[in-house]
XYZ file of C-alpha atoms in Angstrom:
591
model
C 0.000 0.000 0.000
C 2.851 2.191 -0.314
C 0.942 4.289 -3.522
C -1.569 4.912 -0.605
C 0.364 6.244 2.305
C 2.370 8.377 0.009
C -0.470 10.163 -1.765
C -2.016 10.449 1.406
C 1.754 12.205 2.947
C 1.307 14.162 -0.839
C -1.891 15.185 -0.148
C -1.808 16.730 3.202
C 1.484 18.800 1.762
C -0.535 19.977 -0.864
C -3.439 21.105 0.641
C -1.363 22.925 3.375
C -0.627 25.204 0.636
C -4.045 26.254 0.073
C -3.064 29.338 -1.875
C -2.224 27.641 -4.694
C -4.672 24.564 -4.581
C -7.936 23.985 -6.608
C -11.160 24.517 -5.304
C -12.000 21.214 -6.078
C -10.365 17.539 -6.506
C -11.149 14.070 -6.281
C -9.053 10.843 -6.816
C -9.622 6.883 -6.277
C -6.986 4.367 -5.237
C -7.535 0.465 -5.786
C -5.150 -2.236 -4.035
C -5.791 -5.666 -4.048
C -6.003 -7.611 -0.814
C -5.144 -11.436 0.071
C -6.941 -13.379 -0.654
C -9.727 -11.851 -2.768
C -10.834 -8.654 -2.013
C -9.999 -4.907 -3.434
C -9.627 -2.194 -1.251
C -11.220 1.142 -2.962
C -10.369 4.089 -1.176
C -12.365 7.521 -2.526
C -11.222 10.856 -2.107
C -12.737 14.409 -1.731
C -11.591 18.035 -1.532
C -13.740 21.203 -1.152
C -11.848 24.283 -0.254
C -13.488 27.935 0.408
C -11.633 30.698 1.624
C -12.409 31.335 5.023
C -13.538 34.861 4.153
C -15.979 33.501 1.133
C -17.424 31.134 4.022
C -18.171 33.661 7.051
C -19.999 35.362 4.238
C -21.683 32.692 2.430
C -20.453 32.516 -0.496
C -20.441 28.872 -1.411
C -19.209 27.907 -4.377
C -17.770 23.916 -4.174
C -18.303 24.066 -0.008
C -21.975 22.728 0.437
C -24.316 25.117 1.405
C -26.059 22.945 3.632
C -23.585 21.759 5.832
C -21.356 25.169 5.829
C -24.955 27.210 7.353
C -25.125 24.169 10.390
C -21.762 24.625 11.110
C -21.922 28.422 11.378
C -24.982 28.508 13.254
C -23.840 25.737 15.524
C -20.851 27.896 16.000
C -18.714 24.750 14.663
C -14.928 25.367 14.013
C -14.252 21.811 13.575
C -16.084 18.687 11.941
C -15.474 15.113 11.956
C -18.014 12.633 11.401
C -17.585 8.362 10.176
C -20.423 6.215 9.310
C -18.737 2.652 9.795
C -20.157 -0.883 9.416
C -17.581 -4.534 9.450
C -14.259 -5.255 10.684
C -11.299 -4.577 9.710
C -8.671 -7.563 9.177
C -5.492 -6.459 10.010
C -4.229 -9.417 10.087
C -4.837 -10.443 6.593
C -5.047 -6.665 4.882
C -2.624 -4.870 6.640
C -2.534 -1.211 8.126
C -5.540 0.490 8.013
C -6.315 3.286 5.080
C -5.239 6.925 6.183
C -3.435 5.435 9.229
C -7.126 5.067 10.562
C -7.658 8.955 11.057
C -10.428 8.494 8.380
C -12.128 5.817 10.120
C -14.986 5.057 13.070
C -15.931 2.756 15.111
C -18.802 0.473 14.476
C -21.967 2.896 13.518
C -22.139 6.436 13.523
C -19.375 8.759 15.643
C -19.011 12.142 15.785
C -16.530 14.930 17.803
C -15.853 18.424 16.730
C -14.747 21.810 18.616
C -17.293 23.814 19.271
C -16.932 27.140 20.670
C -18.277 29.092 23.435
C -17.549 30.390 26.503
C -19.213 28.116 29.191
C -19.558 24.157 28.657
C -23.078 24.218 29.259
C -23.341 26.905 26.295
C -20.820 24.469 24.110
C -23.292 21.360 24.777
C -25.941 23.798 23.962
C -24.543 24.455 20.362
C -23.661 20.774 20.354
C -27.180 18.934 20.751
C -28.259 21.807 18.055
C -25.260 20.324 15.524
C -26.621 16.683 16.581
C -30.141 17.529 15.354
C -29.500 19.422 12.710
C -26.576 16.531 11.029
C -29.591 14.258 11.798
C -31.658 15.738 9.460
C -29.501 16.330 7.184
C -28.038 12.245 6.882
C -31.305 10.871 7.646
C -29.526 9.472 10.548
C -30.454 9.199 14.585
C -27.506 11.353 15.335
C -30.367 13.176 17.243
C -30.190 10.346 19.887
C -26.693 11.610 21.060
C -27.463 12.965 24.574
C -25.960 13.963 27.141
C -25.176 9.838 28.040
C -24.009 9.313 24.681
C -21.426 12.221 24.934
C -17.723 12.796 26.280
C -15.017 15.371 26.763
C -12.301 13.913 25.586
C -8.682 15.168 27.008
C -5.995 13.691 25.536
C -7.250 11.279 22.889
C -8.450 13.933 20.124
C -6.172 16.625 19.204
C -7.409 19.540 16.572
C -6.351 18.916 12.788
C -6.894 22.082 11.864
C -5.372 25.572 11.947
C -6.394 27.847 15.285
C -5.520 30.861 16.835
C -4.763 30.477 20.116
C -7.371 32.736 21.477
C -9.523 30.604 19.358
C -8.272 27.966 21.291
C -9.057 29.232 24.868
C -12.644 29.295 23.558
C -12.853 26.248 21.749
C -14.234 23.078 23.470
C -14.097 18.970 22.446
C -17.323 16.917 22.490
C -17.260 13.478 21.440
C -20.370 11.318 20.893
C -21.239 7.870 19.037
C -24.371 5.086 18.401
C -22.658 2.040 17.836
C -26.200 0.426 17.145
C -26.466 2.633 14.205
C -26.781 0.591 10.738
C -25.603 2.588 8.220
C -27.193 2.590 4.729
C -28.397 4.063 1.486
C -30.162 6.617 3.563
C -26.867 8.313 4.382
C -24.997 7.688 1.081
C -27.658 9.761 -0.515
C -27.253 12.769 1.110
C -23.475 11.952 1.062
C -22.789 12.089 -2.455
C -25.424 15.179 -2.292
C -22.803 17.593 -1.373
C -20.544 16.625 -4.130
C -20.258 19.169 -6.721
C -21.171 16.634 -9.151
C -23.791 14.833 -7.223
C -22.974 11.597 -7.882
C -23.307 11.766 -11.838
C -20.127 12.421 -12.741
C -16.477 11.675 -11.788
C -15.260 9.211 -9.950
C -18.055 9.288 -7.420
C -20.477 7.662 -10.127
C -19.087 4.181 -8.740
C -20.926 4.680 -5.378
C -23.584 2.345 -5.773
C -25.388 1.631 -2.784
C -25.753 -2.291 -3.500
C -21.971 -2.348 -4.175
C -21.038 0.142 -0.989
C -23.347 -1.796 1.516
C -22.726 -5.384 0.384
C -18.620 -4.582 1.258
C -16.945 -6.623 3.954
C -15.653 -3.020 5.705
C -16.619 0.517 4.797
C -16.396 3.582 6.035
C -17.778 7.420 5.181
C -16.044 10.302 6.341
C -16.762 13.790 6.690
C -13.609 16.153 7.781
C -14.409 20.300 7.783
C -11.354 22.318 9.640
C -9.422 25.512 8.986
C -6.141 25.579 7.377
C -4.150 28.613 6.934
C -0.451 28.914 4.868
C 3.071 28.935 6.464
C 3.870 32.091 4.064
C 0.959 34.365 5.683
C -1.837 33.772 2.780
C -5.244 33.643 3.095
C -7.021 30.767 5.017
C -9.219 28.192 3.800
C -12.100 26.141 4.875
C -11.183 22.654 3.696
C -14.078 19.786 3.645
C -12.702 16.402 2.996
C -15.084 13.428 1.996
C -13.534 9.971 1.928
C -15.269 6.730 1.355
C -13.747 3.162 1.805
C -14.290 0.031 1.164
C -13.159 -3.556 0.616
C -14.908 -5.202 -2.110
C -14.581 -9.394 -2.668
C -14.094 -9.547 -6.001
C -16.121 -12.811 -6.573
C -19.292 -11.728 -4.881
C -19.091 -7.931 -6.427
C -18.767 -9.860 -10.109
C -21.989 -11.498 -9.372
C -24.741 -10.159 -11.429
C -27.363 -8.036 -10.058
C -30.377 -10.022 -11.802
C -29.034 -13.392 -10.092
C -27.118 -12.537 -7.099
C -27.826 -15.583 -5.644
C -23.950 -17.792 -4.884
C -24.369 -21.622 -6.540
C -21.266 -23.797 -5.719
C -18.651 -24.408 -8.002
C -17.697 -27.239 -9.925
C -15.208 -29.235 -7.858
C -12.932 -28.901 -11.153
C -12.903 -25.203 -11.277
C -12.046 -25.237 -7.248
C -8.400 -23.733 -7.429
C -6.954 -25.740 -4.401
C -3.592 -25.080 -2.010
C -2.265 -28.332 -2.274
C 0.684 -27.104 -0.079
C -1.196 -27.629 2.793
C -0.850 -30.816 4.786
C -4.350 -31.174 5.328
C -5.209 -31.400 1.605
C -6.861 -34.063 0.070
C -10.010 -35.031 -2.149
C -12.402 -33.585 0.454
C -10.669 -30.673 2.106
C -9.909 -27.746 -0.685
C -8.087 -24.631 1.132
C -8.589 -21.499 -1.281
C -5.499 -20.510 -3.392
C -4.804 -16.442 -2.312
C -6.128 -15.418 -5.878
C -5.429 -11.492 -5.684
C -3.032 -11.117 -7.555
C -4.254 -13.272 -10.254
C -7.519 -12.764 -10.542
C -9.112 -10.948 -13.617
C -11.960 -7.944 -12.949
C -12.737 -4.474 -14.648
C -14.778 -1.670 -12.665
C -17.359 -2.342 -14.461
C -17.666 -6.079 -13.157
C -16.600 -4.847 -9.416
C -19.070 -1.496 -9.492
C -21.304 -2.575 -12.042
C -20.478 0.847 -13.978
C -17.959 2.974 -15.187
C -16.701 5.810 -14.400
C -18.943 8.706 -15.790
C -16.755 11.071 -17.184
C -14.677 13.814 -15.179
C -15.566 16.397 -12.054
C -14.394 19.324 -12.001
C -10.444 17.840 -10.966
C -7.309 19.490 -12.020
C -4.292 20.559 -11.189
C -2.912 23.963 -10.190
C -2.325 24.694 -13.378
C -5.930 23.809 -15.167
C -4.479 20.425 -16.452
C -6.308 17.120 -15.740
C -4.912 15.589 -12.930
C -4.902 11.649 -12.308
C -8.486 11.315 -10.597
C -7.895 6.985 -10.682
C -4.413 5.097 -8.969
C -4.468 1.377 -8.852
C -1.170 -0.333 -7.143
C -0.146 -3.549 -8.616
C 3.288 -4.708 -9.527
C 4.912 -3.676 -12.592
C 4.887 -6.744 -14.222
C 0.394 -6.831 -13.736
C -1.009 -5.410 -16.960
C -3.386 -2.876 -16.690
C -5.993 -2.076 -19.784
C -7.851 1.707 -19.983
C -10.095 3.260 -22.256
C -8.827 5.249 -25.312
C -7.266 9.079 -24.537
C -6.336 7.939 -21.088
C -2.974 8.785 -19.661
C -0.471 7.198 -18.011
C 1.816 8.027 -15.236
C 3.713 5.195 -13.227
C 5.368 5.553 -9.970
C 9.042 5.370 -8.858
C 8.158 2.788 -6.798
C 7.216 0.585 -9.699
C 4.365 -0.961 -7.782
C 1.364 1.818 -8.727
C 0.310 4.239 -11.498
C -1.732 6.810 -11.920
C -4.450 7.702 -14.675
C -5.659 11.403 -15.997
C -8.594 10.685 -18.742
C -10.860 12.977 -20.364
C -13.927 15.035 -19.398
C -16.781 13.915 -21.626
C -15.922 9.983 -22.257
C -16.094 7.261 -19.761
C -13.215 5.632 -18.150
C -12.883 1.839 -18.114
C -9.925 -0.105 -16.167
C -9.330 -3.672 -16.925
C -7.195 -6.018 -15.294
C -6.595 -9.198 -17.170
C -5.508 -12.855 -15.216
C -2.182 -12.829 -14.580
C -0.231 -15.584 -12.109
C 2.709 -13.876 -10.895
C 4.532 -14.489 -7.038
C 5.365 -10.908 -6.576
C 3.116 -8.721 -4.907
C 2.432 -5.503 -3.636
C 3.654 -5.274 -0.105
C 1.448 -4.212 2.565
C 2.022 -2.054 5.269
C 1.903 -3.879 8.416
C 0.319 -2.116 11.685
C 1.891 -0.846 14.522
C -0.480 -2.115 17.567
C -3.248 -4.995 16.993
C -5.879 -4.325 19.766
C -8.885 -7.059 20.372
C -11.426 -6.339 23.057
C -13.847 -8.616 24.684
C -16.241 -9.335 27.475
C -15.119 -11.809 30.722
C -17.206 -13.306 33.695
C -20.285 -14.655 33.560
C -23.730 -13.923 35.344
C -26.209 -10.794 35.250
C -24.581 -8.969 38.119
C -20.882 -8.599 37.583
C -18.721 -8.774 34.323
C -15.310 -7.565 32.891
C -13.612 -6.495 30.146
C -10.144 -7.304 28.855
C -8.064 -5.802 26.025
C -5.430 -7.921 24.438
C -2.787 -5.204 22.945
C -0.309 -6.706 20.303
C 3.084 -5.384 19.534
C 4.508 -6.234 16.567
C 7.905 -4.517 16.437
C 10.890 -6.442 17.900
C 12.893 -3.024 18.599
C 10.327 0.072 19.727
C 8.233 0.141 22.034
C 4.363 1.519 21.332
C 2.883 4.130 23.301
C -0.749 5.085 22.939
C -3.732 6.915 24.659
C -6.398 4.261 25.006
C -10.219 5.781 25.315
C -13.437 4.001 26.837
C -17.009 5.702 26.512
C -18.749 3.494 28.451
C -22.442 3.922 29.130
C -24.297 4.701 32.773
C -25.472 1.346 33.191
C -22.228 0.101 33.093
C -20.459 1.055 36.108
C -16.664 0.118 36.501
C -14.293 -0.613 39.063
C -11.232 1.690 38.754
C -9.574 -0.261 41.766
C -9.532 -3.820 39.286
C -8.179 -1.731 36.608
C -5.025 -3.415 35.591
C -2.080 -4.004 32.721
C -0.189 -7.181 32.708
C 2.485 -8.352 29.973
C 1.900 -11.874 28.864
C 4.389 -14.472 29.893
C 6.499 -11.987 32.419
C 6.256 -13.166 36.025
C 7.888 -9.758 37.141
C 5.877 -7.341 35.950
C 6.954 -3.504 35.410
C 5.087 -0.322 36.921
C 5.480 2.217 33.900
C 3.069 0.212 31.489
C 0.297 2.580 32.724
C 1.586 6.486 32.801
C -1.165 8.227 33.202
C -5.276 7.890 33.864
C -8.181 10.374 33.447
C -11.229 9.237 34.539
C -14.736 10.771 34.967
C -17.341 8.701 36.688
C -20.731 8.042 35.407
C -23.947 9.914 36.806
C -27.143 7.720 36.655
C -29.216 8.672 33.669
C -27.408 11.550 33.156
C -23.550 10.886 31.788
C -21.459 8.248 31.254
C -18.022 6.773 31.582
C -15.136 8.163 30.386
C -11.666 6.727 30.405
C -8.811 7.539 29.275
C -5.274 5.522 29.526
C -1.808 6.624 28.408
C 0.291 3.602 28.047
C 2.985 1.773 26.299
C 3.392 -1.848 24.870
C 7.225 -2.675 25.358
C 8.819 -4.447 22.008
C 7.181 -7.818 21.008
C 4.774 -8.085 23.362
C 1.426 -8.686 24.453
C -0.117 -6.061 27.109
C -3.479 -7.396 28.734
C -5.724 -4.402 30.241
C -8.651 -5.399 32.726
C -11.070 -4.378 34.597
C -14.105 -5.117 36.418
C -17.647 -3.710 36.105
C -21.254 -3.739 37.637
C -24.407 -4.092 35.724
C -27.515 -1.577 37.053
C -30.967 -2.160 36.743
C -32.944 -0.252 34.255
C -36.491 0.788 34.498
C -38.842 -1.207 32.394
C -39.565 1.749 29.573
C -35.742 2.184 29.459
C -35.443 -1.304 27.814
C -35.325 -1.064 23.677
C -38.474 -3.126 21.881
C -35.560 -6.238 21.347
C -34.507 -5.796 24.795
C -33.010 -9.951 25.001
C -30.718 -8.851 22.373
C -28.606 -6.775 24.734
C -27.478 -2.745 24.312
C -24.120 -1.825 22.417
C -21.115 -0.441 23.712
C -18.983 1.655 21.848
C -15.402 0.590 20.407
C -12.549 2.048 22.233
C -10.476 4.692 20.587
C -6.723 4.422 20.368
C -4.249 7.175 18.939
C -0.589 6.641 18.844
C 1.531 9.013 19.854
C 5.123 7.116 18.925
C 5.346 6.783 15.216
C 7.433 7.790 12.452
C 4.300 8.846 9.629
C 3.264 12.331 8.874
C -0.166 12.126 10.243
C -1.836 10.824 13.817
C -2.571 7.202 13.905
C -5.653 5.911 15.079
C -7.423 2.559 15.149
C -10.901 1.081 16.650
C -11.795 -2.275 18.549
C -15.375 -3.747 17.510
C -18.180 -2.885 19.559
C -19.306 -4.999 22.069
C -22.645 -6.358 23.331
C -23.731 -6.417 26.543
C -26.529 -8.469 28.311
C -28.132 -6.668 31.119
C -30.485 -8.087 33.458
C -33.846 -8.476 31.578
C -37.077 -8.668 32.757
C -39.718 -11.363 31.489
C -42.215 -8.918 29.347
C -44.229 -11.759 29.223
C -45.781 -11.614 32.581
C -47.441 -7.783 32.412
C -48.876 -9.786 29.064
C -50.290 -12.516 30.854
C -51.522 -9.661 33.807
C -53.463 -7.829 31.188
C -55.397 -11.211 29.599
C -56.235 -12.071 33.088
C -57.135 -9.163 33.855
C -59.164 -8.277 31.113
C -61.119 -11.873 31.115
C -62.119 -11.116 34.603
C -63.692 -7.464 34.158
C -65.677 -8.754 30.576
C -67.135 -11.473 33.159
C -68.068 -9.673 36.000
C -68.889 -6.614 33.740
C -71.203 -9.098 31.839
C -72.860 -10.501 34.367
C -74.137 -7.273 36.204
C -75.028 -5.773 32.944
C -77.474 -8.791 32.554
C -79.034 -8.918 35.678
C -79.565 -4.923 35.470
C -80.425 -4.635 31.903
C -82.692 -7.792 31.152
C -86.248 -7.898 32.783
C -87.817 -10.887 34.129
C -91.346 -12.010 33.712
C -93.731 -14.897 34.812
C -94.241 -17.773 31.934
C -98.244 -17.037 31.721
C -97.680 -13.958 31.468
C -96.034 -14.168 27.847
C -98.212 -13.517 25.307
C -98.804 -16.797 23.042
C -97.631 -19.204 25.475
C -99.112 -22.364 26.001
C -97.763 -24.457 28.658
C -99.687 -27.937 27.793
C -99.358 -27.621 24.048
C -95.342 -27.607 24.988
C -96.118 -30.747 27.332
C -97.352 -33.102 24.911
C -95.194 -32.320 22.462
C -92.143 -33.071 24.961
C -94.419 -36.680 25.346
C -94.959 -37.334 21.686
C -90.966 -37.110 21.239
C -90.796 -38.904 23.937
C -92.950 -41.996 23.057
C -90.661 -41.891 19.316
C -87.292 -42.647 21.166
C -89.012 -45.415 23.332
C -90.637 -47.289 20.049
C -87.450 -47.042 18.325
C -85.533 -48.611 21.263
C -87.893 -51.330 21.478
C -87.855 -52.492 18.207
C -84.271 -52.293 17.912
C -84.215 -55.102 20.910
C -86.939 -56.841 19.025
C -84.747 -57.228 15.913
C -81.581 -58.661 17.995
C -83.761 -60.962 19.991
């Protein structure tokens, strides 16, 4: 992924220099994955001048968004819409270092100012309805429970004054039961210049988007003014990524259901000692494997947006990294521009025709390297029963020489109340274990109904090791309309947040956990079920009963008009005498 960690260094130098940047740009950056997937990694850029946007004078910068933000008194902006894992293991380090990415769901944290915190939370639950309505998303539900002051975690990326900064203050908020879906792309590719019909963002299909093993949307606003003195800019960054497996996105859309193979077109790793006639493990294909965007996106690309270079020349909106040897195919007029690295290239194609990319099969044993990360985290849930439970945090370091160090942040809901005293950070496999793993704590306690949990941990992971953070927590008792309608499923908690603070790369590095699910004691909804039916049957019965006896009136049988009491006598005897004749001859017949 080299191609992608260097544009991403390039990118961030260039649009420091906002004086001489365009208004607008947009590029796309494929890589293959092991053992069949394709990483597709979209990129955004709306700049305003700073003076243009206290005025409102939008010309790329959405209108929409740029009005919330100035009457929500918003310096700042960062919001992720996030659904899958992430597989380090077998894809590598994350896309943008994981500063473009959430956690599981919907998360949000920008600087707000004001001059009070009750007047910043104020201006914040008016930017949480307002985003809401805009994304046709329940960002509305962030409340005061759902929302933290972070203090060391989240540092500002843009450009402030520092009397800007005295007045500027950090809220943080997430739903990690948010499902993310069409509903939010739409409004997503909305504030595109383009709107989704041309460019590169014509690919963002939501069948193709949704049906990914990861994604993630980002929205980034912040200030950024020059090193020489020139004018500031408002920058808005959009990013969307996702990893795509190639043999489910080829599918077609009229027949999308997956049929087995034939067990002679099963490409087999007969390396493995466990292979035989009835155990096939998959051959890592990536490399190999022929696809085209439109068999991977089900389009292609629509033309051109709007992107060029300083100079008014068409810049390279499309980057694919493969090895130099891996033939790549393009539509006619398209231009070419490999890297020095001789495992990517670039391509700059026309405005009015539409750009096709084919990549023919190929078997070839070199690859594209991936970047490896610098700290694997996996989080999970310990004890058992509906009283008491833990939580323990395996931290992986992969380096043999440097140590890690890294601020580690829980938002932990009220109902979940931990034990700061069970808090601890053990290295696996040491007996003697050293006293500097945890530096430094913040903590802020929960408040029933009201807040919750906020932790924050700055710690290191010593060289090749594995660092094991616990701690214990209690489990309160909610109130019976506090439980959601699919209350036996159990309630969310967010992933933790961790930013690195030793590394080598131009940029902060940040990575996520998966969200966890927690069962809290339920009640059985059954029984005020069963309480009502019972209850019910009894008042229709008593209810019934006095209505009768008051309602109905009750007279003597003479005095009935019509009635005749020995015309109903003999015909009670002449039925009578019927039965007993047919009885007897019945006996007569068997005698």
């Amino acid at each position: 992924m080299n191609l992608f960690y260097c544009l991403s260094f390039l990118s961030l130098l260039f649009w420091d220099g906002a004086i001489a940047t365009p208004d607008y740009h947009e590029r796309l950056v494929l890589h293959p994955l092991p053992p069949s997937s394709l990483l597709a990694s979209f990129d955004f850029r709306s700049n305003a001048s700073l003076s243009s946007f206290e005025q409102q004078h939008f010309r790329f910068f959405p209108r929409s968004l740029g009005q919330i933000l100035q009457h929500a008194k918003t310096r700042e902006l960062h919001l992720r819409f996030s659904t899958g894992r992430w597989d380090a293991e077998s894809w590598g380090a994350r896309p943008w270092d994981g500063a473009r990415e959430g956690g599981t769901g919907v998360e949000l944290w920008a600087w707000v100012e004001a001059k009070t915190a009750e007047e910043a939370f104020a201006r914040w639950i008016t930017l949480t309805n307002a985003l809401s309505g805009l994304f046709c998303a329940s960002l509305n539900f962030i409340d005061s429970t759902r929302t933290t002051r972070p203090v060391m975690t989240f540092e500002p990326a843009g450009d402030h004054s520092r009397s800007a900064l005295a007045n500027l203050h950090l809220l943080h908020g997430t739903l990690p039961r948010e499902v993310v879906c069409t509903e939010n792309l739409t409004p997503f590719l909305k504030l595109l210049p383009c709107k989704g019909k041309a460019g590169i963002s014509t690919l963002l299909d939501g069948h193709k988007l949704f049906d990914a093993s990861w994604q993630s949307m980002a929205i980034d606003v912040r200030p950024v003014c020059p090193n020489d003195g020139s004018k500031c800019v408002v920058e808005m960054g959009q990013t969307v990524d996702m990893v795509l497996d190639i043999e489910r996105s080829k599918r077609p859309r009229d027949n999308p259901i997956p049929r087995p193979s034939p067990r002679e077109e099963l490409l087999c790793d007969t390396s493995k000692p466990y292979s035989s006639d009835d155990a096939c493990y998959p051959v890592d294909v990536s490399n190999g494997q022929p696809w085209s965007l439109t068999e991977v996106f089900g389009r292609p690309i629509k033309g051109r947006c709007l992107s060029t270079d300083c100079e008014g020349q068409a810049s390279d909106s499309v980057c694919i990294e493969v090895p130099r040897q891996r033939e790549v195919y393009t539509s006619a007029g398209t231009e070419e521009h490999k890297h020095q690295n001789g495992n990517s290239r670039c391509f700059a194609f026309p405005d009015s025709s539409d750009f096709e990319m084919f990549v023919p099969e190929q078997i070839s044993n070199i690859r594209s390297p991936l970047k490896q990360p610098l700290l694997h985290a996996e989080r999970s849930f310990t004890g058992h029963g509906q009283e008491r439970g833990g939580v323990q945090t395996l931290l992986t370091n992969p380096s043999s020489t440097s140590p890690v160090e890294f601020i580690y942040l829980e938002s932990l809901p009220w109902f979940m109340k931990p034990y700061l005293h069970t808090l601890k950070a053990q290295i696996a496999g040491q007996i003697s274990q050293p006293s500097d793993i945890i530096k430094d704590i913040y903590y802020r306690p929960a408040l029933d109904r009201r807040r919750g949990t906020q932790l924050e941990i700055r710690m290191s992971v010593p060289a090749a090791s594995i660092v094991t953070l616990t701690y214990d927590f209690e489990k309160a008792i909610l109130r019976y309309t506090e439980y959601p309608p699919d209350a036996n499923r159990g309630f969310d908690v967010a992933p933790a947040v961790i930013r690195l603070t030793s590394n080598n790369t131009s940029g902060p590095v940040y990575l996520r956990t998966t969200s966890l699910l927690l069962p809290l004691p339920t009640p059985d909804f059954s029984m005020p079920y069963n309480v009502i039916i019972l209850t019910s049957t009894v008042m229709a019965l008593a209810f019934g009963s006095i209505f009768n006896l008051l309602v109905r009136r009750f007279v003597g049988a003479d005095e009935v008009e019509g009635y005749d009491l020995g015309r109903i006598k003999a015909m009670i005897r002449s039925r009578v005498v019927i039965l007993r004749d047919k009885f007897l001859r019945r006996e007569k017949k068997i005698q």
